Every structure is written in C-alpha cells, then in structure tokens.
Short mmCIF file of C-alpha atoms (C1' of nucleotides) in Angstrom, two decimals:
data_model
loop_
_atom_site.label_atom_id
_atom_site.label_comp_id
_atom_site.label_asym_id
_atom_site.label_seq_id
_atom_site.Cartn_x
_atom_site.Cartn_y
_atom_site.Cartn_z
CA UNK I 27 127.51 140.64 38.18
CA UNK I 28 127.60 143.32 41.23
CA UNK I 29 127.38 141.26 44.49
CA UNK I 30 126.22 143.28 47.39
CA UNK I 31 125.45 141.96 50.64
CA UNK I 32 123.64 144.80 52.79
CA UNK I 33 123.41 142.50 55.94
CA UNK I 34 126.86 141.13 57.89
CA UNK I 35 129.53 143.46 59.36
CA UNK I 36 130.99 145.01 56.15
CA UNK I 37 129.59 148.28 55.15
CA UNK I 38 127.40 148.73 51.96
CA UNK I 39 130.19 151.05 50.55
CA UNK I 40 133.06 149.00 51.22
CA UNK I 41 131.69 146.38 49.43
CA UNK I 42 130.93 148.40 46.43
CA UNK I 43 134.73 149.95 46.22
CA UNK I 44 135.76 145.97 46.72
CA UNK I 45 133.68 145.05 43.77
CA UNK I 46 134.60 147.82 41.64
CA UNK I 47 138.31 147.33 42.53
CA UNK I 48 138.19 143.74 41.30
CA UNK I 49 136.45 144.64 38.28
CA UNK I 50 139.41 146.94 37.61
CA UNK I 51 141.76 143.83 38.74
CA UNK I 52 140.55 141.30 36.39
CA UNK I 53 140.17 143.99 33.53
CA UNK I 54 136.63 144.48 32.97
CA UNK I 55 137.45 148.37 33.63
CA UNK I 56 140.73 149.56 31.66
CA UNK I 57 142.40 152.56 32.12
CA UNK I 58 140.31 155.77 30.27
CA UNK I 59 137.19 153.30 30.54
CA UNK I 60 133.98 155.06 32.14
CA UNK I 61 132.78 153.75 35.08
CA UNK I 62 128.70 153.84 36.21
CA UNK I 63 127.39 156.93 36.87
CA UNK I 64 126.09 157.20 40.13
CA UNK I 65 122.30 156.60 39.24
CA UNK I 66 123.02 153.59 37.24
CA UNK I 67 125.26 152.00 39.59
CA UNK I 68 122.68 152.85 41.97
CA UNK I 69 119.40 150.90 40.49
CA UNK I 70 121.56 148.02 39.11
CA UNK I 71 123.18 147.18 42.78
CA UNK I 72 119.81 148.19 44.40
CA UNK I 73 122.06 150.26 46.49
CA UNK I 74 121.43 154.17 47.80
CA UNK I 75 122.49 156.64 45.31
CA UNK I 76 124.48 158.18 48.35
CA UNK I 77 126.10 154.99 49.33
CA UNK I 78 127.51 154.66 45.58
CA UNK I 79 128.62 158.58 45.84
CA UNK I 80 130.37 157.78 49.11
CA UNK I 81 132.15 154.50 47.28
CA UNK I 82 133.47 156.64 44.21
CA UNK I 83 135.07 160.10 46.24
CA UNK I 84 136.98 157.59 48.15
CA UNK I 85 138.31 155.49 45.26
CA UNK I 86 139.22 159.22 43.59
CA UNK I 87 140.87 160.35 46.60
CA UNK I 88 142.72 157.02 46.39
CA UNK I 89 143.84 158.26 42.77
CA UNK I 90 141.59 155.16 41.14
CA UNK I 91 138.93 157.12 39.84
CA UNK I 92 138.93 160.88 37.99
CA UNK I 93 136.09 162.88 37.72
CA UNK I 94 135.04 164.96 34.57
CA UNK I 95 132.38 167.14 35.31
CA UNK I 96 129.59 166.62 33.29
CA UNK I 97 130.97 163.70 31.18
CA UNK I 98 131.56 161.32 33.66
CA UNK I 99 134.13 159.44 36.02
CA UNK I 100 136.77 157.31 34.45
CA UNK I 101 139.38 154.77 35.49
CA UNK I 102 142.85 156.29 35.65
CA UNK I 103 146.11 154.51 34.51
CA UNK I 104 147.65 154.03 37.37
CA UNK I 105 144.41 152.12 38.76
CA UNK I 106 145.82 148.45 39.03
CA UNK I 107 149.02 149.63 40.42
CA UNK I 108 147.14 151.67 43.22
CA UNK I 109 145.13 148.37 43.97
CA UNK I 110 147.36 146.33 44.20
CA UNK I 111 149.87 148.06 46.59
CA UNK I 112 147.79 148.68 48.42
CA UNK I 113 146.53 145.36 49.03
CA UNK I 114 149.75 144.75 49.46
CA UNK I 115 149.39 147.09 52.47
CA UNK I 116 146.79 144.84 53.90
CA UNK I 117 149.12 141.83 54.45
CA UNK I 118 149.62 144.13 57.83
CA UNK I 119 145.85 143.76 58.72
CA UNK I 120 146.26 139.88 57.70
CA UNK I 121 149.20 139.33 60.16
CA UNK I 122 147.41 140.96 63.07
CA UNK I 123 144.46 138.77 61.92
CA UNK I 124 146.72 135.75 62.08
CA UNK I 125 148.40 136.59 65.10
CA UNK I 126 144.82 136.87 66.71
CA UNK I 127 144.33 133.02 65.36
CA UNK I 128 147.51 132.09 66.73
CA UNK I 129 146.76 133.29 70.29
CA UNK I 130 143.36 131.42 69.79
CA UNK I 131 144.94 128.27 69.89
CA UNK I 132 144.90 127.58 66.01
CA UNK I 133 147.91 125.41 65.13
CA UNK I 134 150.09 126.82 62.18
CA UNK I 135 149.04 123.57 60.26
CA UNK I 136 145.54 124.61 60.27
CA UNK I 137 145.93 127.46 58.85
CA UNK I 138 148.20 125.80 56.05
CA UNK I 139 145.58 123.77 55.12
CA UNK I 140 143.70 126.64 54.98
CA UNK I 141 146.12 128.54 52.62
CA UNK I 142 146.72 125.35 50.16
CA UNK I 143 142.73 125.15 50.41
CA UNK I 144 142.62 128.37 49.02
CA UNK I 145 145.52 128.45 46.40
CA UNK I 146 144.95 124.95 44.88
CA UNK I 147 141.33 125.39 44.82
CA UNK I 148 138.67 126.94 42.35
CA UNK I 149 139.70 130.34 41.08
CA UNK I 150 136.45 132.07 42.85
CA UNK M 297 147.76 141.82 83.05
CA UNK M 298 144.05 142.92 81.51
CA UNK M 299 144.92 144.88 78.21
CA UNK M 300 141.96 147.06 76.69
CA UNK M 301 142.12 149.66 74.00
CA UNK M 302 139.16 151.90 74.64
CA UNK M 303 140.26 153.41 71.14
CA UNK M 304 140.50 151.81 68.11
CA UNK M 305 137.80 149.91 65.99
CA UNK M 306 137.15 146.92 68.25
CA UNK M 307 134.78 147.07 70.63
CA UNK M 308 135.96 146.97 74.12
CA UNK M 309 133.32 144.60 74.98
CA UNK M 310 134.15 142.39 72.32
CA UNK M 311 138.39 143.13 73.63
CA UNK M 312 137.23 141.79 77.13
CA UNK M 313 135.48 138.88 76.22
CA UNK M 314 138.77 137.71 74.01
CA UNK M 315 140.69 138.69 76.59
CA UNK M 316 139.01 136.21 78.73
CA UNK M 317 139.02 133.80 76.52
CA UNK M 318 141.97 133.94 76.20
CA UNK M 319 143.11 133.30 79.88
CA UNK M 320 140.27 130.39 79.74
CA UNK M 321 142.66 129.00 76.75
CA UNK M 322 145.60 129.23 78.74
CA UNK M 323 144.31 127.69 81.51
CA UNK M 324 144.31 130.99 83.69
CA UNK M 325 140.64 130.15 84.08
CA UNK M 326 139.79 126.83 84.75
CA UNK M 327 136.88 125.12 84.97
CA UNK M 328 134.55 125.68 87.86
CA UNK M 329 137.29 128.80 88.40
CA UNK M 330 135.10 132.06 89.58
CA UNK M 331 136.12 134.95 87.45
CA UNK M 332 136.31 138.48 88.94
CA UNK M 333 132.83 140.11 89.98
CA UNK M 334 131.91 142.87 87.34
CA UNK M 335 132.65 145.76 89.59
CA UNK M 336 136.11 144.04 90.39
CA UNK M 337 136.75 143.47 86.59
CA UNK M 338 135.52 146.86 86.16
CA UNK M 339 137.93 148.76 88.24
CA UNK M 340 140.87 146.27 87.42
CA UNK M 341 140.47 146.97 83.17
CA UNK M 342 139.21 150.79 83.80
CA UNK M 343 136.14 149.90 81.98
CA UNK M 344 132.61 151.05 82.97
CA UNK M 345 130.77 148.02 84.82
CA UNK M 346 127.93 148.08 82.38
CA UNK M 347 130.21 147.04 79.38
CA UNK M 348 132.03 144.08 81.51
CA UNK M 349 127.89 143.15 82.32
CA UNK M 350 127.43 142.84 78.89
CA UNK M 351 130.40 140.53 77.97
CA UNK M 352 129.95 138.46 81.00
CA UNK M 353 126.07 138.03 79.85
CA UNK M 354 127.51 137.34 76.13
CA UNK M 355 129.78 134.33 77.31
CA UNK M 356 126.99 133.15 79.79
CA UNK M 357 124.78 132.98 76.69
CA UNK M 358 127.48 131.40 74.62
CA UNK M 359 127.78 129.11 77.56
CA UNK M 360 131.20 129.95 78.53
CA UNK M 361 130.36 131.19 81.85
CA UNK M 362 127.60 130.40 84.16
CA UNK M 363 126.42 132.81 86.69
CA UNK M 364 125.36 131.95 90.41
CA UNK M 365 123.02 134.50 91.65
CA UNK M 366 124.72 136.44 94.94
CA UNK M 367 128.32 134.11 94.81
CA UNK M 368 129.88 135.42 91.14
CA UNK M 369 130.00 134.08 87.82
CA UNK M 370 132.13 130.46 87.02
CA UNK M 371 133.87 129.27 84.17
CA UNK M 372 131.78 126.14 82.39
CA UNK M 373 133.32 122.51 82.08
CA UNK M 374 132.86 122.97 78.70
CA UNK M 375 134.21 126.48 78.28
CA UNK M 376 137.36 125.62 76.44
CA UNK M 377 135.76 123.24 74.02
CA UNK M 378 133.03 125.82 73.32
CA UNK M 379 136.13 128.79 72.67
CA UNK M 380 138.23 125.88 70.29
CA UNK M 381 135.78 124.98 68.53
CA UNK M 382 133.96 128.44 67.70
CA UNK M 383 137.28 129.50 66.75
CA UNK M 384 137.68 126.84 64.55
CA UNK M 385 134.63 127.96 62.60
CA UNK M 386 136.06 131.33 62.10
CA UNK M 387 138.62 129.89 60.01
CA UNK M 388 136.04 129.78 57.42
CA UNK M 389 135.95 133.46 57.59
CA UNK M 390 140.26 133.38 57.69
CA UNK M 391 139.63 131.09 54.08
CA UNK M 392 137.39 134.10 52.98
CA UNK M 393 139.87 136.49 53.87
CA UNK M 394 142.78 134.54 52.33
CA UNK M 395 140.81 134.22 48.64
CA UNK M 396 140.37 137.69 48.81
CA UNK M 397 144.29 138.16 49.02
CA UNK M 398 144.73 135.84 46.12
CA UNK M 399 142.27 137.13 44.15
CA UNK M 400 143.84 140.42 44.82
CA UNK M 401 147.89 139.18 43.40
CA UNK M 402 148.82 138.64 46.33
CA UNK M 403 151.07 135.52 46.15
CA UNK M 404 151.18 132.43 47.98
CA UNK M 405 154.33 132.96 49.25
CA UNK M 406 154.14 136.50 50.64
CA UNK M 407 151.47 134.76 52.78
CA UNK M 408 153.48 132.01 53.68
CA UNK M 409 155.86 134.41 54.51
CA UNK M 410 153.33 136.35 56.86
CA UNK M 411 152.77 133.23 58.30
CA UNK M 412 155.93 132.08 59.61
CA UNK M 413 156.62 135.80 60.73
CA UNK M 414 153.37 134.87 62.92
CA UNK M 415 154.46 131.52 64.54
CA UNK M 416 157.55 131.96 64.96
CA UNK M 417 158.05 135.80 66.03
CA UNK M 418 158.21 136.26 69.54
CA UNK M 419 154.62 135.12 71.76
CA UNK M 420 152.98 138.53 71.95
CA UNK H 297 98.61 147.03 70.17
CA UNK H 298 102.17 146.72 72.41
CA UNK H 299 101.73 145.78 76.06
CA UNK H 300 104.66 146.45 78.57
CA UNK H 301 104.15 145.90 82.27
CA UNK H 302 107.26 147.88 83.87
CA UNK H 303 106.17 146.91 87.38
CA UNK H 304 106.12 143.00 88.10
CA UNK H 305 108.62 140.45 88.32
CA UNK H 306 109.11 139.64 84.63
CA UNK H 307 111.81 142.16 82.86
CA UNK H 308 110.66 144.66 80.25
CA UNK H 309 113.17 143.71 77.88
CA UNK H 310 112.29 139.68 78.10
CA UNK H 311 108.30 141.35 77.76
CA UNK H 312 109.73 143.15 74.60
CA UNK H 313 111.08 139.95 73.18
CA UNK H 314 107.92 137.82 73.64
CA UNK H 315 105.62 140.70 72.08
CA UNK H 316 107.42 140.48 69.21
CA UNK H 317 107.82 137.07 69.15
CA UNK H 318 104.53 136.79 69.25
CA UNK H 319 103.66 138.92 66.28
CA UNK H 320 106.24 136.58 64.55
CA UNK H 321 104.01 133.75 64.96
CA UNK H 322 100.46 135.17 64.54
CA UNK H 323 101.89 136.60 61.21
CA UNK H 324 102.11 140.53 61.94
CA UNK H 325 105.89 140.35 61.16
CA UNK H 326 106.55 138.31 57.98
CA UNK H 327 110.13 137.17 57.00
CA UNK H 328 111.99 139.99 55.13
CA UNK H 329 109.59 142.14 57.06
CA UNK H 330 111.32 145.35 58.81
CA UNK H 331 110.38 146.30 62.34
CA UNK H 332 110.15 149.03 63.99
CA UNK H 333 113.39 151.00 64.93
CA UNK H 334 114.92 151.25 68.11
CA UNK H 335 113.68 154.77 68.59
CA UNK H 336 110.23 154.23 67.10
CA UNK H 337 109.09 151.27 68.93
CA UNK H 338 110.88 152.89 72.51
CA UNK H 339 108.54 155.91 71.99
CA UNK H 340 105.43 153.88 70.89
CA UNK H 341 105.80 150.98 73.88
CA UNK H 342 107.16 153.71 76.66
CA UNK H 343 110.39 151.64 77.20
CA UNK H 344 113.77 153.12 76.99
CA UNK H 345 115.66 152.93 73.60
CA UNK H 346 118.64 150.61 75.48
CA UNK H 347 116.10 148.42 76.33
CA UNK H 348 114.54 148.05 73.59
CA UNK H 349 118.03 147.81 71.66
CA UNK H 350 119.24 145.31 74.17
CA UNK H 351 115.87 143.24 73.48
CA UNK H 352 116.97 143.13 69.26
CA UNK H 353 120.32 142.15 69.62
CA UNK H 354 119.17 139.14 71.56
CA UNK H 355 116.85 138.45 69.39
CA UNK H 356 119.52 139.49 66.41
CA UNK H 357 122.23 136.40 68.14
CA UNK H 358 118.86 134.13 68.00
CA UNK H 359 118.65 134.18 64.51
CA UNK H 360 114.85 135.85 64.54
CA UNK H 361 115.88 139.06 63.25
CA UNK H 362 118.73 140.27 61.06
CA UNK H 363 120.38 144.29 61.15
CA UNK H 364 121.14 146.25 57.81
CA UNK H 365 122.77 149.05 59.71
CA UNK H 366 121.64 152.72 58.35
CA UNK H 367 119.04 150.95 57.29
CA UNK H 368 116.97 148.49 59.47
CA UNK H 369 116.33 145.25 60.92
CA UNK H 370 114.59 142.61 59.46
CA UNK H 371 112.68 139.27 60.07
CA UNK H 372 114.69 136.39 58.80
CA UNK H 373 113.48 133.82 56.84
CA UNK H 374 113.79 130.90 59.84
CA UNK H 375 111.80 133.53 62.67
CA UNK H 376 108.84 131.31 63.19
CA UNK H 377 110.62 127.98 63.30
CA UNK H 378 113.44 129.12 65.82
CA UNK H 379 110.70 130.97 67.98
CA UNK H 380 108.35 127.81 67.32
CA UNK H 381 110.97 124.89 67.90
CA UNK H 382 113.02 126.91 71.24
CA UNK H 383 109.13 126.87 72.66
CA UNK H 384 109.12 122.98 71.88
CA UNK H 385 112.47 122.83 74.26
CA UNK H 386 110.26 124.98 76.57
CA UNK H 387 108.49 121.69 77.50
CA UNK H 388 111.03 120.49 79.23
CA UNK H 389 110.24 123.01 81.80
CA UNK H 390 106.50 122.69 82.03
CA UNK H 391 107.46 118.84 82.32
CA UNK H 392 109.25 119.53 85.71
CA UNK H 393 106.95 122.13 86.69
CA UNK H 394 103.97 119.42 86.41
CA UNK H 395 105.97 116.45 88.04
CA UNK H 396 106.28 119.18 90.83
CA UNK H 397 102.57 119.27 90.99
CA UNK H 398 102.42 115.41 91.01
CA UNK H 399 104.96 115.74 93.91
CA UNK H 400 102.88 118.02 95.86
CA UNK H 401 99.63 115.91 95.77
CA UNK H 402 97.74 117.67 92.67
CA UNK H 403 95.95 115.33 90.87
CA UNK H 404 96.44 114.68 87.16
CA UNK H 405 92.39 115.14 86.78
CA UNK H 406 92.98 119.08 88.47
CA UNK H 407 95.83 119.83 85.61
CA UNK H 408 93.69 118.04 83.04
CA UNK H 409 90.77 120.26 84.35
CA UNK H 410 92.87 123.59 84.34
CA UNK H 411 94.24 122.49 80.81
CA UNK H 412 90.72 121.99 79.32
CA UNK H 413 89.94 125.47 80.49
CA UNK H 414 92.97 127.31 78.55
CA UNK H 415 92.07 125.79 75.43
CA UNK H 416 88.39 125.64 75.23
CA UNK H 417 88.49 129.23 76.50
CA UNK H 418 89.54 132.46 74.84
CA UNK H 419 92.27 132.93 72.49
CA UNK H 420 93.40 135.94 75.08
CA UNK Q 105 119.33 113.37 100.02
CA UNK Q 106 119.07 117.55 99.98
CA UNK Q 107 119.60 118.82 96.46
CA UNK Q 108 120.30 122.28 95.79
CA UNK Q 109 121.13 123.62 92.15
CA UNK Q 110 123.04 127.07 93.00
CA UNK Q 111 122.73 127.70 89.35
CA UNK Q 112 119.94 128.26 87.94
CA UNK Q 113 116.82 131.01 87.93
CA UNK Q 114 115.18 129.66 90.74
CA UNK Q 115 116.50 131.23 94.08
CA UNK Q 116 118.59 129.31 96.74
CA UNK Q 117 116.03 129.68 99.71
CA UNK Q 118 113.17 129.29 97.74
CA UNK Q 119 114.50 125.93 96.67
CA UNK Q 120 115.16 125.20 100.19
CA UNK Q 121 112.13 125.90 100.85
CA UNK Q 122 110.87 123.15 98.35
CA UNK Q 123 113.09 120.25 99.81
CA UNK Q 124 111.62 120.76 103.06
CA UNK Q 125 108.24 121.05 102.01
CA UNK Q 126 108.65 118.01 99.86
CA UNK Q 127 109.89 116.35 103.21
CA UNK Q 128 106.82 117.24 105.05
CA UNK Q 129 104.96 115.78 102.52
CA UNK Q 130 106.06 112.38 101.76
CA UNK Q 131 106.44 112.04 106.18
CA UNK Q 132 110.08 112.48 106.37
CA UNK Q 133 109.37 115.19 108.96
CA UNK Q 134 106.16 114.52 110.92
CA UNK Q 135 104.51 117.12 113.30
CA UNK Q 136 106.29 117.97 115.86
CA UNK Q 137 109.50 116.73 114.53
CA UNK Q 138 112.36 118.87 114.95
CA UNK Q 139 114.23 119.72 111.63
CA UNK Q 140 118.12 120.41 111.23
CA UNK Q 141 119.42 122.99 112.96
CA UNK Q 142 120.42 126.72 110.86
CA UNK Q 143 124.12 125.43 110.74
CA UNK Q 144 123.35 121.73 110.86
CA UNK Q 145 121.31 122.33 107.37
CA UNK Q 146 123.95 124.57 105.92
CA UNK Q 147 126.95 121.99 106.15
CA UNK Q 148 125.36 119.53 104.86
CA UNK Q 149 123.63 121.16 101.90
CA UNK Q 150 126.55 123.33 101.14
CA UNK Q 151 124.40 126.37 101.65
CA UNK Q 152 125.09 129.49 103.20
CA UNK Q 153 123.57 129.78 106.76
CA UNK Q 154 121.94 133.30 106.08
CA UNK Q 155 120.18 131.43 103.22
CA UNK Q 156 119.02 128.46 105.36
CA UNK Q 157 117.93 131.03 107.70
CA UNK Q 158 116.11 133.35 105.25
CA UNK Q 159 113.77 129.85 103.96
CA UNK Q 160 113.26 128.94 107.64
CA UNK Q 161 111.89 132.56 108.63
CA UNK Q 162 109.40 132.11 105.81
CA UNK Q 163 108.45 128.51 106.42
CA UNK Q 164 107.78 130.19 110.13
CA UNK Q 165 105.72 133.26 108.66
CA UNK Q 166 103.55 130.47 106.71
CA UNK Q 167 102.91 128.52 109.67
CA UNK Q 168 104.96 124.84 108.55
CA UNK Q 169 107.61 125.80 111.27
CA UNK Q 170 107.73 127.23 114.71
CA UNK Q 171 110.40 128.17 116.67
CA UNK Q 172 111.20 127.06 119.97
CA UNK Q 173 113.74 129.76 121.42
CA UNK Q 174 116.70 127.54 122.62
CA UNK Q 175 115.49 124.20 121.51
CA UNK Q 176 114.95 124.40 117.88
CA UNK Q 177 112.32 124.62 115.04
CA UNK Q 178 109.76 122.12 114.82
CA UNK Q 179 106.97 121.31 112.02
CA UNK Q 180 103.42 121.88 113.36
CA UNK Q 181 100.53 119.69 112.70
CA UNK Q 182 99.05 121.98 109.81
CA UNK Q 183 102.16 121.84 107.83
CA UNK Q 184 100.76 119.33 105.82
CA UNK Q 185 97.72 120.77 104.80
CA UNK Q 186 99.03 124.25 104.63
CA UNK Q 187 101.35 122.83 102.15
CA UNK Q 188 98.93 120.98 100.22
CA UNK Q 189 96.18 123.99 99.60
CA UNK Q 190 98.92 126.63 98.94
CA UNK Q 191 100.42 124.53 96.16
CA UNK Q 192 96.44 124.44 95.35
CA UNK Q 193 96.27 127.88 94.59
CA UNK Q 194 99.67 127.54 92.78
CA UNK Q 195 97.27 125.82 90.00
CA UNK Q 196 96.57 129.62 88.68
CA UNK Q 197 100.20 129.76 88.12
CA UNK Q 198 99.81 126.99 85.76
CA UNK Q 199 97.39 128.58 84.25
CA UNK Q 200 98.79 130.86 83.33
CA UNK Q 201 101.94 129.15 82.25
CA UNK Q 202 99.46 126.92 79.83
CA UNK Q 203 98.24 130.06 78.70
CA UNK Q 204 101.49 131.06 77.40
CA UNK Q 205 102.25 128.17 75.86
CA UNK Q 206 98.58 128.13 73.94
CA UNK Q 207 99.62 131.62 72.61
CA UNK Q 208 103.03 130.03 71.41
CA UNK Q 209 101.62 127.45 69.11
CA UNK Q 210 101.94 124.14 71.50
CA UNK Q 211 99.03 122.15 70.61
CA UNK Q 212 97.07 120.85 73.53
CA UNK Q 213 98.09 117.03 72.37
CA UNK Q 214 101.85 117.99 73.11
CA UNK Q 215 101.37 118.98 76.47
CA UNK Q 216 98.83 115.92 76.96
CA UNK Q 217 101.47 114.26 76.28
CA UNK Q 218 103.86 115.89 78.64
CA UNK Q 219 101.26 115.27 81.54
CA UNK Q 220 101.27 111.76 80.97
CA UNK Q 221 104.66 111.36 80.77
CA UNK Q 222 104.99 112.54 84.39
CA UNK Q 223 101.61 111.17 85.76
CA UNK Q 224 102.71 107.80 84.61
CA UNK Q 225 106.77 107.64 84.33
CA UNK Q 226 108.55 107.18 87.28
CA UNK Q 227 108.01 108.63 90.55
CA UNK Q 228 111.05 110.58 90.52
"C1'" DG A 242 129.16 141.63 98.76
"C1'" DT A 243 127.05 139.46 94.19
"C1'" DG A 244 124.41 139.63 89.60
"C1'" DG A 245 120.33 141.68 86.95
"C1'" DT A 246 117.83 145.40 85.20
"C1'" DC A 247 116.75 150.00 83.77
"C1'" DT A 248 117.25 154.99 82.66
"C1'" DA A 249 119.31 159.03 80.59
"C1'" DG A 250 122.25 160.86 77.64
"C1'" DA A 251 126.04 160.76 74.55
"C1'" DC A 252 129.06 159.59 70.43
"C1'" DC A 253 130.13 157.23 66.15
"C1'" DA A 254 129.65 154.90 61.51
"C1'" DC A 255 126.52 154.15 57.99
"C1'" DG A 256 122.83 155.18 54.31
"C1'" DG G 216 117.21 158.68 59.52
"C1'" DT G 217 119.37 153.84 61.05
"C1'" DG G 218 122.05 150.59 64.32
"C1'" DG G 219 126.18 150.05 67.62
"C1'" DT G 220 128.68 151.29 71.52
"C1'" DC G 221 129.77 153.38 75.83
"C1'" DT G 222 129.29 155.98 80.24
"C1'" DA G 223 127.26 157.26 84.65
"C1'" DG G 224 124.32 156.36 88.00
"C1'" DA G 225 120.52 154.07 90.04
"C1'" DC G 226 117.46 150.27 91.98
"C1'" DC G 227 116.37 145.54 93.19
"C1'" DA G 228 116.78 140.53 94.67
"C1'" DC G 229 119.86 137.42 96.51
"C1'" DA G 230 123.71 135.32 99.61
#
DNA sequence: GTGGTCTAGACCACG
DNA sequence: GTGGTCTAGACCACA
C-alpha cells in the first residue's frame, strides 16, 4: 500500500510526500484525518524515521499537514486544493521537459501517442 | 554557441553531453566529424577540463564518440541512431511522468495544451 | 585481502573494478550485498576516493552494482552473469591474440602446453 | 596490404611495428631488403611520419633493421629469428592472460575451443 | 598538440 | 554517515 523505491534518481522523501499526497488525492486521508506518526510510517515503509520527519515538515510548511503536539499530525482542509495547484504548477516543469523532447528529435505525434496511451489506458 | 548553466540542478556534465548531442542531431557533428579536444571544449564552455573528460568518456562508452589516441575524439557512424533511439526509450519515463499528471487532475487537455505551446512556440 | 598495484601499466581504477569483480564471482559479494563505501574502501586499498568513486559508477552504468544514495551501494541481482557473460565476449580477444601467435610461428602444442600449466596449477 | 586501426587500445607504432614484423616473417622482406622509406611508409599507410619513425627506431634498437645513413633501412639476417624467440618469450604474456581468464570462470574447454578455432580456421 | 589517469580538496543533497 | 559533482593541478603515453 506505501510504494517506496530507495534506488533510481528520486529521493526517499520525495517519494514518501508523493505517496502521501495521492493518498490525500484519492481520499484515503480526509481533512481532520490523522496521518502516521513518524515511527509507524517509519517501520511500515521500511524507511528512516528521519527521512519520514523530513517528508512531513515539508508537507506542513506546504500548509498540507498540521501538527498537534503530543496528539498527532492531521490533514488540513485545504489539503486537496494545495495539491492540486500546485501540480498544476508543475505543468511548467512538464513543458521544459517536453521542450527538452522536442529538441531531441521526438516528433509531436510521438508524444500524442504517448498522451492518448496514458489517458485511454488503465487508471494506474 | 555552447550554452552551460554551472547553476541549477543539472549537472553540467550531463548539460554538455546534451549539448552535444544535440549538435550530433542537427547534423553540426557528423559522422567521422572530430569534435573539439577537451582543453579546447574546456576553454570554449568555461568548464573545467576534467568535467568535459568525463562526458567525452560517457559518450565514448555509450558509443557516441570514439577516441583516437594523440589525433582527438570522432563522432561514430552510428552516433545519431544510438542518440534517437535512447531518446526514444526515455519516452517511457515521459509516459511515467504524464500518468503522474493525470493521476494528479490534471486534464488531458491542459496537456494538450502544453503541448502545442511546445511545437509550435518559437525553436528555442 | 585488496591488492592495488599503483605502479605498472594497468590503471588503478580498471585494478579496482576487477578486484571486485572478482569477489562477485568467488561469492564474497552476494546480490543485495552492500560494499564498501567510497571512503572506506579508498582508505583500506590506499587509492584515492575519486578513483575509487570513478571505479563504482562504471561499474554502477554496467549493471553490477546499484546506488541508494545516503545510504549505499549494492550488488544487483544480475552481478555474476553480466561480469560472467562480458568475460565470454572477452574471447574474442584472446581469439586474436592466439591467431597472432599462430602468425608468428608458435605452435598450437606450446599454447596447449602453457594452457595445461594454468589450469593444472594453482588457483592463484 | 598495410592495415592500421588508429582506433583502438593498441598504439599506432606498436602496430606498425607488427605489420612489418609479420612481413619479415612470411618473406615479404628478406635480409638485406630495403623497406619503405619514413615518408614512403607514411603515405601509404595514412600514418603520421613521426609515428613511422618512432616503430622504425625500435625495430633498429632490436636489431630487425639497420640504418644505412643516406641509403635507407634494411632488414638484417637475424630479423627472423630475433622475431621468432621474442614472440617466444611473449608466451608468459599469455600466461598470464590465461591466468586471468581461469580466475574469471572460463572453463579450459572454452578456450580449447578458441585455440582450435584459430589453429584450424583459416589462415587469416 | 592529443587523450588518459590520478591526486587533493571542496561542496551539495540525502538519510 | 552516504553518494554525486566539480575544480585545480599534475603526470604520462602517444602522434
């Protein structure tokens, strides 16, 4: 249920935000719903304790997480709405990414096919 | 004519080899073509020889380039296959990227949208 | 139990990789196995952490080992059959080296003679 | 009829070096023949005269050549044999070389096989 | 002049 | 602590 993959170029924590984001996405975390603590998170991912710490201050700085001292960290409302902007954001990093494809010699119709690929296929 | 960001996340080794590609794709570099010597390249970019050693050795490895003891280095017959096609396989990783988006609400149209910004903005 | 020559023709860095390689294949390094760090294995063999660092990431674009970064590298599942099956290629060298022997007037019963002696003699 | 591989680990003069040798050997150049000139050998092998020069200063250090001042270079009468017993003692380079292999896993039937494959394929 | 190798020392991101 | 990257400067073999 918690894919990590600690080899390949993406950092441990990233991944671990990523995950938790999309848990948020597709609802298994609502709003005022407790999140992991840091231990638990930490022996069911097999990640470092610190790694998970590191994940969670940046998703409350990023206003998706609140800490309660001694009771726990919970989702806050505005959670999806934070996600999904700024994902939204990201379409920036995905046009430099495609721009980088286009210079490559990669013909728009390839990466069409790509796109329907994606859209029309499986969900995951 | 050589542009390198020495700040910024991507490596400026990795910047130099895709900048050579690049000129191999264009058909700057053509096959049997002698690319600059490392010191040349080195002084030319503003990058420390070492670093243009070690993308020169990458694309000899990756069979780009081929190297001629005491005359320079030379572009392979099969370089531009070798960039095409390795490119091509990154579009797996572009499909990755793209389901991520999806999964994330991004539409297929603000993608489509991206897309056609891409290929059709201006060639830089 | 790590033997570097720094003097002689053959480069410390190519010595690195076949040490290793060849604790791959007598079994000292299983798959999932971590080796040594950069720093630990520079101060154990002598070498100089670059070298030693430029010896694992050829090794790393080989496929024989695999980087967790903050945390290690590691032995991949496939070490032994890339190391065993790029020797097989290795052939093709000895096979020119030998005809070059033919050429120069050796006799096949001298090589046969020479061969007997490496592999009735010691493992070492 | 003179082939040089510019590419390639093996060194320019040292394959020079080789051709003629092999010459002497199979009686294209007898004793007291004279061989190509410095320039004469250069054109037509495509090699730079410092390099032609650099192989025929050894060949004269190892007594297959001697120099005429004025006239030329010319094979002596030992060449033959000096040839012949040097590439005798090269045998402890193969050695060696089957050595290495031993330690890499090739079974001795593999490069029995090799052997035969030059000792009884085609001259060439 | 060319490429190939090595050292020493430094900085950064990550865990 | 780990790996990844970069710089500066040096030496060698080769053409």
């Amino acid at each position: 249920m918690f894919q990590i993959d600690p080899f390949g170029r993406i950092p441990v924590y990233a991944q671990v935000i990523s995950e938790l984001e999309r848990f948020v996405l597709i609802g298994v975390y609502k709003p005022q719903d407790q999140v992991p603590s840091v231990r638990a998170l930490a022996v069911e991912s097999g990640v470092n304790p610190n790694t998970i710490q590191k994940a969670y201050m940046q998703m409350e700085r990023d206003g998706i997480l609140k800490s309660a001292p001694g009771r726990g960290r919970f989702v806050t409302e505005e959670a999806k709405t934070i996600i999904q902007s700024r994902r939204r954001g990201q379409l920036d990093g995905l046009r430099e990414s495609l721009r980088a494809f286009a210079q490559a010699g990669i013909s728009r119709e390839e990466i069409l096919e790509c796109l329907d690929e994606v859209y029309t296929g499986e969900g995951k």
